[in-house]
PDB file of C-alpha atoms in Angstrom:
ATOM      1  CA  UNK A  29     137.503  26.003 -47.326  1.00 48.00           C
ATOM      2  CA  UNK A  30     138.721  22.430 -46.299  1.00 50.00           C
ATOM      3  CA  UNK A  31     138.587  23.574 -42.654  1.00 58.00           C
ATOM      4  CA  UNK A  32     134.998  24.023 -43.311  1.00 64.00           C
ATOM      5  CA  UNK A  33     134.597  19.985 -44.663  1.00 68.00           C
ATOM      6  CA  UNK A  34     136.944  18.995 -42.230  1.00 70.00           C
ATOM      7  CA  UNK A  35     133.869  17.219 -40.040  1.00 79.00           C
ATOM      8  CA  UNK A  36     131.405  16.641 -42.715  1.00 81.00           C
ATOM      9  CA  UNK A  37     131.203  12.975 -43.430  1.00 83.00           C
ATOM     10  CA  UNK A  38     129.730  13.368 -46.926  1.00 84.00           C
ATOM     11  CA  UNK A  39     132.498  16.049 -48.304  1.00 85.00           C
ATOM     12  CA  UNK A  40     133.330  14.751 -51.554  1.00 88.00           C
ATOM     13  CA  UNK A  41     130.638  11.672 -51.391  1.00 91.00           C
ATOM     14  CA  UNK A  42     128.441  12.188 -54.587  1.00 95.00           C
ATOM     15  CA  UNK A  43     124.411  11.270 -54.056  1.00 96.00           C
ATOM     16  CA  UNK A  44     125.480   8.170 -57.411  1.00 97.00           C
ATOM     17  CA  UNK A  45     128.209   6.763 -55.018  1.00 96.00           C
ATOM     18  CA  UNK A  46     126.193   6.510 -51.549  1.00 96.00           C
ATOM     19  CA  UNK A  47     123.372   4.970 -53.800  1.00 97.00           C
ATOM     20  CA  UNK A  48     125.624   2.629 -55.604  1.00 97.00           C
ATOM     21  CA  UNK A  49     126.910   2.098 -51.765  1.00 96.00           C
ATOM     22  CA  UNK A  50     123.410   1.479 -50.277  1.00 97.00           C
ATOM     23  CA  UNK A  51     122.517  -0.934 -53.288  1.00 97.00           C
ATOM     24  CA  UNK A  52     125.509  -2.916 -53.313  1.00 96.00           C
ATOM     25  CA  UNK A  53     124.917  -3.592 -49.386  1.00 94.00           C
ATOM     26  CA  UNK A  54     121.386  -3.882 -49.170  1.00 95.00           C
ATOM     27  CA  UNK A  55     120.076  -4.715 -52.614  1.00 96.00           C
ATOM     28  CA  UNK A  56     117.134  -2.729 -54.463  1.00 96.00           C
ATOM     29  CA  UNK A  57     114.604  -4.645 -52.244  1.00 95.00           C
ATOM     30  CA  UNK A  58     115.566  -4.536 -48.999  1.00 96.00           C
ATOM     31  CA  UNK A  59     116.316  -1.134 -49.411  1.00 96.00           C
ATOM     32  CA  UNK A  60     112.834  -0.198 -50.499  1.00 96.00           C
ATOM     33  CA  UNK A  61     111.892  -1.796 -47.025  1.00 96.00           C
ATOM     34  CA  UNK A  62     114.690   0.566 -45.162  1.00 95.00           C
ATOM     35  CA  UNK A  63     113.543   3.869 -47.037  1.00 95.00           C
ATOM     36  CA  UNK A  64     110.177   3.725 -48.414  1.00 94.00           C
ATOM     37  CA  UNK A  65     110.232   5.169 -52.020  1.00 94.00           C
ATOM     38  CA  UNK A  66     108.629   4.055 -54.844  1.00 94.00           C
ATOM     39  CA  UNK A  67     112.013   4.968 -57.230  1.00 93.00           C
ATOM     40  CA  UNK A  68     113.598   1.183 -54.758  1.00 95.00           C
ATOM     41  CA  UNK A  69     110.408  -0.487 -55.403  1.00 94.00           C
ATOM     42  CA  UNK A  70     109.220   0.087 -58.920  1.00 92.00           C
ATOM     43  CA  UNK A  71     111.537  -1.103 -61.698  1.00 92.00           C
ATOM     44  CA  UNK A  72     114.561   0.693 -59.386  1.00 95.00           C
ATOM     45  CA  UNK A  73     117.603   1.985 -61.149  1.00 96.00           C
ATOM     46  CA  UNK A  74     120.477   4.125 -60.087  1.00 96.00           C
ATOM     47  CA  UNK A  75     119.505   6.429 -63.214  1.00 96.00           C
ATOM     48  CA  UNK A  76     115.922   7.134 -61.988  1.00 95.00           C
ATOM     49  CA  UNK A  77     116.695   7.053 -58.331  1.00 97.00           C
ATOM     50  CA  UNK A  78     118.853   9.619 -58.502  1.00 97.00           C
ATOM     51  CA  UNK A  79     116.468  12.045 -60.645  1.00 96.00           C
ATOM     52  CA  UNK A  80     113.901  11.276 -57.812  1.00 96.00           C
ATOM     53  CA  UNK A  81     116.328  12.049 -55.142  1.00 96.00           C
ATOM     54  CA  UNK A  82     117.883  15.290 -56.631  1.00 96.00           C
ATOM     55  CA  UNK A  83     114.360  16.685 -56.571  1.00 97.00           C
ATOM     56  CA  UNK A  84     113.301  15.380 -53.318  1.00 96.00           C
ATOM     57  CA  UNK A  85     115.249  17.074 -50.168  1.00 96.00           C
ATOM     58  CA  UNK A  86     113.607  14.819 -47.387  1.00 97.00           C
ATOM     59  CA  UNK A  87     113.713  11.387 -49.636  1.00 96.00           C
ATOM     60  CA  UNK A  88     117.965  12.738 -49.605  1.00 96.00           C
ATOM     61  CA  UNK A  89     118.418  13.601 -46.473  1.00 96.00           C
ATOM     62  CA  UNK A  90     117.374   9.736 -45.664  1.00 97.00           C
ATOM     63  CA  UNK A  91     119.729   8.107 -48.243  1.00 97.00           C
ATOM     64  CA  UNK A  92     122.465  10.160 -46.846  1.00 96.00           C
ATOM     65  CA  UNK A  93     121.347   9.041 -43.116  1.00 96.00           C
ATOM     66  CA  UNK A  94     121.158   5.635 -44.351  1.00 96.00           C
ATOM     67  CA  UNK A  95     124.524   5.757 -45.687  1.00 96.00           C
ATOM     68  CA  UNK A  96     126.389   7.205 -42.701  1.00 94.00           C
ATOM     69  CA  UNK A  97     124.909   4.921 -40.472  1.00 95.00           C
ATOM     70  CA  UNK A  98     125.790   1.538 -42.988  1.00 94.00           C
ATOM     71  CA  UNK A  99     129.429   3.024 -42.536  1.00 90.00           C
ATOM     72  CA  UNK A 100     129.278   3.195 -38.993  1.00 89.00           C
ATOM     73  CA  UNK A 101     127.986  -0.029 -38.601  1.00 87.00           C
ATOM     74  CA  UNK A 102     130.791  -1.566 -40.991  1.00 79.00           C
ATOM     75  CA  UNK A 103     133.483   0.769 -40.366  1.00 66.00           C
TER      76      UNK A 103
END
């Protein structure tokens, strides 16, 4: 099984820590201007963002893009 994860980026990343990640880089605002979602724009919190993006495949699959590319860009 960890041969499997060896090359996935996100193994063991939960959605709360890239969000906590994105937030504490960008800030709810500038955020909402990177990925445009009302959950970063409207009285944000990590609490409702993350019940939006749990139900929302493509609003996920740009957090996680988001987040690999902030950690190419400082890494």
């Amino acid at each position: 099984m960890a041969e499997k994860q060896k090359n996935n980026p996100l193994h063991g990343i939960t959605l709360q820590m890239m969000l906590e990640h994105l937030v504490e880089v960008y800030g709810w605002e500038h955020l909402s201007h990177k990925i445009n979602i009302n959950c970063f724009k409207s009285n944000p919190s990590i609490k409702s963002s993350l019940t939006f993006l749990r139900r929302t495949p493509w609003a996920r699959e740009k957090v996680e893009s988001l987040y690999l590319y902030t950690l190419r860009r400082i890494g």
